[in-house]
Amino acid sequence: MICRSAVGRACRSRDHASPFRQNEPVRVSHALVFPASLCVCGSHGCYLAAGAGSGRKDFEEDPRAQGARGHRRSVSRGSYQLQAQMNRAVYDERPPGSLVPTSVAEASRAMAGDTTLSENYAFAGMHHIFDQHVDSAVPRLQFANDDKHLLACCSLDGTLSIMTLSPPPPTVKVTLKGHAGPVTDFAWSLSNDIIVSTSKDGTLRIWNTEDGRCIREVADPEGSELLCCTFQPMNNNLTVVGNSKHHLQVVNISTGKKVKGGSSKLTGRVLSLSFDAPGRILWAGDDRGSIFSFLFDMATGKLTKAKRLVVNEGSPISSISARSWISREARDPSLLVNTCVNKLLLYRVVDNEGTLQLKRSFPIQHGSQPLHSIFCPLMSFRQGACVVTGSEDACVYFFDVERNTKAIVNKLQGHSGPVLDVSFNCDESLLASSDATGMVIIWRREQK
């Protein structure tokens, strides 16, 4: 049985399909099993793709929405405004200091150990250091989806590495070679069997993560440098790519062809991309200091430009990260932004077109380097809510987004250059960070 929603097929219990079959459901593995009450389809034992929701019921099955062949569709009844209002209403009814009483919150709080933020983000030290890319910056790294031990990074030396941390000792599993220029970005597919990467050599490459084989190479039709990429979360056939000639393009990786209507132009070089969890809104940041929101048509892959926000004229937007959840600590869909103004910015998403409203900022050293930040995977179910960012002072910073004063929860020191990217594994037992000197450090959280 397959659960379908208006944003795509995120839930299933069998019949995984290859991401290279066009119009097939996206393959889902390493998924979390939630009670039926938390799934939009109401099916027992259904799989909910990680990141596709946090127990929200945004979609309601409607008998009137039957297709010609009897396939059931779903009708959206939610919006960002309605979601935020509902979140606040739930919060306002609770006593101060209590968590939202959902089974998701209780389960995740149990995973987190029911500790304070300061206790939970105390680290015992370095678990391992990878130096295979020494002397060349490692701009991006990321743990595989819903995985504790599989990690990948890309380097300006033109290669990518896939590393495994278990069984010990940690090792480089495979090196992905083929790009003729610096690798600028990469993304894991939902099932972790595919990685897509972009490079200044003007190509998008698709890799098999088991043997390191390059499955397909897609050249930019303009011959420009490719600077960033991301998978469409509900359809891993589609990847969005940004280039140095200000263009955004949706590419079907099954065919290697551009999607008709899936292109747009920004005001500058496209540096950062992020979808919301359902895949309906795409945000893109450029080197002129602007963030654009686009509405994504799930059926056709068409992009429609919606909103533009000038964060700071001329200050590159190096990182965008979207998150949506229901919790006491963070009651709005949010966007985390790194830009070269010596601040980490947190925005609220206030409507269905991706309009942004600044919630607060955190001081970091960020003047020129392509820094990145993340939301903590389990943050929405604790007393407090945490984000993590790199900084040009060679430190990793943890900030509590709800603390008005002394927002720094922890600071990790050990890098010898600007920290460019950070990534948690799925249960937050390990944190990875990379820097401009090519060093990757794996940090181990203290066990309580």
PDB file of N, CA and C in Angstrom, residues 118-178:
ATOM      1  N   SER A 118      22.146  22.936  27.045  1.00  0.00           N
ATOM      2  CA  SER A 118      23.568  22.981  27.402  1.00  0.00           C
ATOM      3  C   SER A 118      24.106  21.597  27.694  1.00  0.00           C
ATOM      4  N   GLU A 119      23.311  20.777  28.388  1.00  0.00           N
ATOM      5  CA  GLU A 119      23.743  19.413  28.684  1.00  0.00           C
ATOM      6  C   GLU A 119      23.779  18.571  27.419  1.00  0.00           C
ATOM      7  N   ASN A 120      22.789  18.742  26.588  1.00  0.00           N
ATOM      8  CA  ASN A 120      22.680  17.879  25.433  1.00  0.00           C
ATOM      9  C   ASN A 120      23.735  18.176  24.377  1.00  0.00           C
ATOM     10  N   TYR A 121      24.172  19.435  24.293  1.00  0.00           N
ATOM     11  CA  TYR A 121      25.164  19.790  23.292  1.00  0.00           C
ATOM     12  C   TYR A 121      26.546  19.981  23.900  1.00  0.00           C
ATOM     13  N   ALA A 122      26.814  19.212  24.955  1.00  0.00           N
ATOM     14  CA  ALA A 122      28.171  19.126  25.485  1.00  0.00           C
ATOM     15  C   ALA A 122      28.887  18.004  24.741  1.00  0.00           C
ATOM     16  N   PHE A 123      30.097  18.280  24.261  1.00  0.00           N
ATOM     17  CA  PHE A 123      30.825  17.306  23.459  1.00  0.00           C
ATOM     18  C   PHE A 123      32.064  16.827  24.199  1.00  0.00           C
ATOM     19  N   ALA A 124      32.304  15.505  24.069  1.00  0.00           N
ATOM     20  CA  ALA A 124      33.425  14.889  24.774  1.00  0.00           C
ATOM     21  C   ALA A 124      34.749  15.127  24.072  1.00  0.00           C
ATOM     22  N   GLY A 125      34.711  15.604  22.848  1.00  0.00           N
ATOM     23  CA  GLY A 125      35.944  15.859  22.122  1.00  0.00           C
ATOM     24  C   GLY A 125      35.871  15.319  20.709  1.00  0.00           C
ATOM     25  N   MET A 126      37.026  15.262  20.046  1.00  0.00           N
ATOM     26  CA  MET A 126      37.089  14.814  18.658  1.00  0.00           C
ATOM     27  C   MET A 126      37.030  13.293  18.594  1.00  0.00           C
ATOM     28  N   HIS A 127      36.116  12.806  17.785  1.00  0.00           N
ATOM     29  CA  HIS A 127      35.996  11.364  17.564  1.00  0.00           C
ATOM     30  C   HIS A 127      36.972  10.903  16.481  1.00  0.00           C
ATOM     31  N   HIS A 128      37.138  11.733  15.430  1.00  0.00           N
ATOM     32  CA  HIS A 128      38.058  11.385  14.346  1.00  0.00           C
ATOM     33  C   HIS A 128      38.315  12.621  13.496  1.00  0.00           C
ATOM     34  N   ILE A 129      39.468  12.639  12.814  1.00  0.00           N
ATOM     35  CA  ILE A 129      39.808  13.710  11.882  1.00  0.00           C
ATOM     36  C   ILE A 129      40.126  13.093  10.522  1.00  0.00           C
ATOM     37  N   PHE A 130      39.460  13.580   9.477  1.00  0.00           N
ATOM     38  CA  PHE A 130      39.757  13.178   8.109  1.00  0.00           C
ATOM     39  C   PHE A 130      40.561  14.290   7.448  1.00  0.00           C
ATOM     40  N   ASP A 131      41.659  13.908   6.780  1.00  0.00           N
ATOM     41  CA  ASP A 131      42.510  14.923   6.151  1.00  0.00           C
ATOM     42  C   ASP A 131      42.852  14.577   4.703  1.00  0.00           C
ATOM     43  N   GLN A 132      41.998  13.769   4.041  1.00  0.00           N
ATOM     44  CA  GLN A 132      42.293  13.368   2.664  1.00  0.00           C
ATOM     45  C   GLN A 132      42.212  14.541   1.689  1.00  0.00           C
ATOM     46  N   HIS A 133      41.580  15.641   2.083  1.00  0.00           N
ATOM     47  CA  HIS A 133      41.480  16.807   1.208  1.00  0.00           C
ATOM     48  C   HIS A 133      42.346  17.970   1.711  1.00  0.00           C
ATOM     49  N   VAL A 134      43.361  17.662   2.487  1.00  0.00           N
ATOM     50  CA  VAL A 134      44.177  18.707   3.096  1.00  0.00           C
ATOM     51  C   VAL A 134      44.733  19.648   2.027  1.00  0.00           C
ATOM     52  N   ASP A 135      44.763  20.919   2.354  1.00  0.00           N
ATOM     53  CA  ASP A 135      45.243  22.013   1.501  1.00  0.00           C
ATOM     54  C   ASP A 135      44.224  22.467   0.452  1.00  0.00           C
ATOM     55  N   SER A 136      43.056  21.819   0.411  1.00  0.00           N
ATOM     56  CA  SER A 136      41.963  22.287  -0.450  1.00  0.00           C
ATOM     57  C   SER A 136      40.700  22.384   0.396  1.00  0.00           C
ATOM     58  N   ALA A 137      40.008  23.501   0.301  1.00  0.00           N
ATOM     59  CA  ALA A 137      38.829  23.724   1.142  1.00  0.00           C
ATOM     60  C   ALA A 137      37.765  22.654   0.910  1.00  0.00           C
ATOM     61  N   VAL A 138      37.054  22.312   1.987  1.00  0.00           N
ATOM     62  CA  VAL A 138      35.900  21.407   1.922  1.00  0.00           C
ATOM     63  C   VAL A 138      34.659  22.253   2.191  1.00  0.00           C
ATOM     64  N   PRO A 139      33.998  22.747   1.124  1.00  0.00           N
ATOM     65  CA  PRO A 139      32.894  23.685   1.319  1.00  0.00           C
ATOM     66  C   PRO A 139      31.610  23.054   1.820  1.00  0.00           C
ATOM     67  N   ARG A 140      31.405  21.752   1.548  1.00  0.00           N
ATOM     68  CA  ARG A 140      30.154  21.112   1.963  1.00  0.00           C
ATOM     69  C   ARG A 140      30.423  19.719   2.511  1.00  0.00           C
ATOM     70  N   LEU A 141      29.656  19.348   3.525  1.00  0.00           N
ATOM     71  CA  LEU A 141      29.639  17.971   4.000  1.00  0.00           C
ATOM     72  C   LEU A 141      28.254  17.684   4.540  1.00  0.00           C
ATOM     73  N   GLN A 142      27.877  16.416   4.528  1.00  0.00           N
ATOM     74  CA  GLN A 142      26.531  16.054   4.964  1.00  0.00           C
ATOM     75  C   GLN A 142      26.468  14.579   5.299  1.00  0.00           C
ATOM     76  N   PHE A 143      25.851  14.260   6.456  1.00  0.00           N
ATOM     77  CA  PHE A 143      25.535  12.873   6.758  1.00  0.00           C
ATOM     78  C   PHE A 143      24.437  12.398   5.823  1.00  0.00           C
ATOM     79  N   ALA A 144      24.467  11.104   5.511  1.00  0.00           N
ATOM     80  CA  ALA A 144      23.403  10.518   4.701  1.00  0.00           C
ATOM     81  C   ALA A 144      22.084  10.599   5.452  1.00  0.00           C
ATOM     82  N   ASN A 145      20.992  10.552   4.708  1.00  0.00           N
ATOM     83  CA  ASN A 145      19.669  10.679   5.305  1.00  0.00           C
ATOM     84  C   ASN A 145      19.385   9.560   6.292  1.00  0.00           C
ATOM     85  N   ASP A 146      18.968   9.937   7.495  1.00  0.00           N
ATOM     86  CA  ASP A 146      18.586   8.984   8.544  1.00  0.00           C
ATOM     87  C   ASP A 146      19.669   7.945   8.806  1.00  0.00           C
ATOM     88  N   ASP A 147      20.901   8.394   8.814  1.00  0.00           N
ATOM     89  CA  ASP A 147      22.031   7.488   9.002  1.00  0.00           C
ATOM     90  C   ASP A 147      22.955   8.042  10.078  1.00  0.00           C
ATOM     91  N   LYS A 148      23.489   7.147  10.892  1.00  0.00           N
ATOM     92  CA  LYS A 148      24.372   7.558  11.982  1.00  0.00           C
ATOM     93  C   LYS A 148      25.839   7.602  11.571  1.00  0.00           C
ATOM     94  N   HIS A 149      26.234   6.827  10.560  1.00  0.00           N
ATOM     95  CA  HIS A 149      27.656   6.593  10.335  1.00  0.00           C
ATOM     96  C   HIS A 149      28.149   6.888   8.925  1.00  0.00           C
ATOM     97  N   LEU A 150      27.275   7.229   7.989  1.00  0.00           N
ATOM     98  CA  LEU A 150      27.688   7.463   6.612  1.00  0.00           C
ATOM     99  C   LEU A 150      27.698   8.965   6.330  1.00  0.00           C
ATOM    100  N   LEU A 151      28.827   9.454   5.822  1.00  0.00           N
ATOM    101  CA  LEU A 151      29.057  10.881   5.660  1.00  0.00           C
ATOM    102  C   LEU A 151      29.749  11.126   4.325  1.00  0.00           C
ATOM    103  N   ALA A 152      29.424  12.251   3.684  1.00  0.00           N
ATOM    104  CA  ALA A 152      30.098  12.622   2.435  1.00  0.00           C
ATOM    105  C   ALA A 152      30.525  14.079   2.503  1.00  0.00           C
ATOM    106  N   CYS A 153      31.552  14.411   1.720  1.00  0.00           N
ATOM    107  CA  CYS A 153      31.994  15.802   1.622  1.00  0.00           C
ATOM    108  C   CYS A 153      32.531  16.032   0.218  1.00  0.00           C
ATOM    109  N   CYS A 154      32.568  17.306  -0.184  1.00  0.00           N
ATOM    110  CA  CYS A 154      33.152  17.655  -1.474  1.00  0.00           C
ATOM    111  C   CYS A 154      34.288  18.636  -1.254  1.00  0.00           C
ATOM    112  N   SER A 155      35.191  18.730  -2.230  1.00  0.00           N
ATOM    113  CA  SER A 155      36.396  19.526  -2.051  1.00  0.00           C
ATOM    114  C   SER A 155      36.689  20.352  -3.296  1.00  0.00           C
ATOM    115  N   LEU A 156      37.387  21.437  -3.076  1.00  0.00           N
ATOM    116  CA  LEU A 156      37.826  22.247  -4.201  1.00  0.00           C
ATOM    117  C   LEU A 156      38.955  21.582  -4.978  1.00  0.00           C
ATOM    118  N   ASP A 157      39.424  20.402  -4.522  1.00  0.00           N
ATOM    119  CA  ASP A 157      40.421  19.660  -5.294  1.00  0.00           C
ATOM    120  C   ASP A 157      39.791  18.856  -6.428  1.00  0.00           C
ATOM    121  N   GLY A 158      38.463  18.944  -6.578  1.00  0.00           N
ATOM    122  CA  GLY A 158      37.773  18.297  -7.682  1.00  0.00           C
ATOM    123  C   GLY A 158      37.208  16.928  -7.381  1.00  0.00           C
ATOM    124  N   THR A 159      37.272  16.483  -6.123  1.00  0.00           N
ATOM    125  CA  THR A 159      36.765  15.161  -5.766  1.00  0.00           C
ATOM    126  C   THR A 159      35.750  15.258  -4.628  1.00  0.00           C
ATOM    127  N   LEU A 160      35.041  14.141  -4.429  1.00  0.00           N
ATOM    128  CA  LEU A 160      34.161  13.968  -3.282  1.00  0.00           C
ATOM    129  C   LEU A 160      34.593  12.715  -2.538  1.00  0.00           C
ATOM    130  N   SER A 161      34.333  12.670  -1.252  1.00  0.00           N
ATOM    131  CA  SER A 161      34.647  11.495  -0.444  1.00  0.00           C
ATOM    132  C   SER A 161      33.389  11.011   0.264  1.00  0.00           C
ATOM    133  N   ILE A 162      33.215   9.698   0.296  1.00  0.00           N
ATOM    134  CA  ILE A 162      32.178   9.082   1.126  1.00  0.00           C
ATOM    135  C   ILE A 162      32.884   8.330   2.231  1.00  0.00           C
ATOM    136  N   MET A 163      32.566   8.681   3.473  1.00  0.00           N
ATOM    137  CA  MET A 163      33.251   8.125   4.633  1.00  0.00           C
ATOM    138  C   MET A 163      32.285   7.339   5.502  1.00  0.00           C
ATOM    139  N   THR A 164      32.794   6.301   6.116  1.00  0.00           N
ATOM    140  CA  THR A 164      31.987   5.527   7.051  1.00  0.00           C
ATOM    141  C   THR A 164      32.669   5.538   8.411  1.00  0.00           C
ATOM    142  N   LEU A 165      31.875   5.726   9.462  1.00  0.00           N
ATOM    143  CA  LEU A 165      32.404   5.842  10.817  1.00  0.00           C
ATOM    144  C   LEU A 165      32.251   4.562  11.626  1.00  0.00           C
ATOM    145  N   SER A 166      31.533   3.594  11.076  1.00  0.00           N
ATOM    146  CA  SER A 166      31.331   2.329  11.773  1.00  0.00           C
ATOM    147  C   SER A 166      31.216   1.217  10.727  1.00  0.00           C
ATOM    148  N   PRO A 167      31.822   0.053  10.979  1.00  0.00           N
ATOM    149  CA  PRO A 167      32.606  -0.305  12.172  1.00  0.00           C
ATOM    150  C   PRO A 167      33.935   0.437  12.220  1.00  0.00           C
ATOM    151  N   PRO A 168      34.456   0.625  13.438  1.00  0.00           N
ATOM    152  CA  PRO A 168      35.730   1.346  13.572  1.00  0.00           C
ATOM    153  C   PRO A 168      36.865   0.543  12.947  1.00  0.00           C
ATOM    154  N   PRO A 169      37.927   1.223  12.545  1.00  0.00           N
ATOM    155  CA  PRO A 169      38.137   2.666  12.614  1.00  0.00           C
ATOM    156  C   PRO A 169      37.422   3.380  11.466  1.00  0.00           C
ATOM    157  N   PRO A 170      37.105   4.684  11.628  1.00  0.00           N
ATOM    158  CA  PRO A 170      36.498   5.442  10.538  1.00  0.00           C
ATOM    159  C   PRO A 170      37.403   5.428   9.310  1.00  0.00           C
ATOM    160  N   THR A 171      36.800   5.251   8.131  1.00  0.00           N
ATOM    161  CA  THR A 171      37.591   5.148   6.907  1.00  0.00           C
ATOM    162  C   THR A 171      36.903   5.889   5.764  1.00  0.00           C
ATOM    163  N   VAL A 172      37.691   6.201   4.725  1.00  0.00           N
ATOM    164  CA  VAL A 172      37.131   6.722   3.480  1.00  0.00           C
ATOM    165  C   VAL A 172      36.661   5.520   2.668  1.00  0.00           C
ATOM    166  N   LYS A 173      35.362   5.420   2.479  1.00  0.00           N
ATOM    167  CA  LYS A 173      34.778   4.272   1.789  1.00  0.00           C
ATOM    168  C   LYS A 173      35.071   4.305   0.301  1.00  0.00           C
ATOM    169  N   VAL A 174      34.867   5.467  -0.313  1.00  0.00           N
ATOM    170  CA  VAL A 174      35.094   5.604  -1.754  1.00  0.00           C
ATOM    171  C   VAL A 174      35.330   7.072  -2.078  1.00  0.00           C
ATOM    172  N   THR A 175      36.159   7.318  -3.088  1.00  0.00           N
ATOM    173  CA  THR A 175      36.414   8.669  -3.578  1.00  0.00           C
ATOM    174  C   THR A 175      35.784   8.825  -4.952  1.00  0.00           C
ATOM    175  N   LEU A 176      35.017   9.892  -5.124  1.00  0.00           N
ATOM    176  CA  LEU A 176      34.333  10.139  -6.387  1.00  0.00           C
ATOM    177  C   LEU A 176      35.183  11.079  -7.237  1.00  0.00           C
ATOM    178  N   LYS A 177      35.730  10.541  -8.321  1.00  0.00           N
ATOM    179  CA  LYS A 177      36.630  11.310  -9.186  1.00  0.00           C
ATOM    180  C   LYS A 177      36.039  11.437 -10.583  1.00  0.00           C
ATOM    181  N   GLY A 178      36.193  12.610 -11.176  1.00  0.00           N
ATOM    182  CA  GLY A 178      35.695  12.825 -12.525  1.00  0.00           C
ATOM    183  C   GLY A 178      35.537  14.288 -12.877  1.00  0.00           C
TER     184      GLY A 178
END
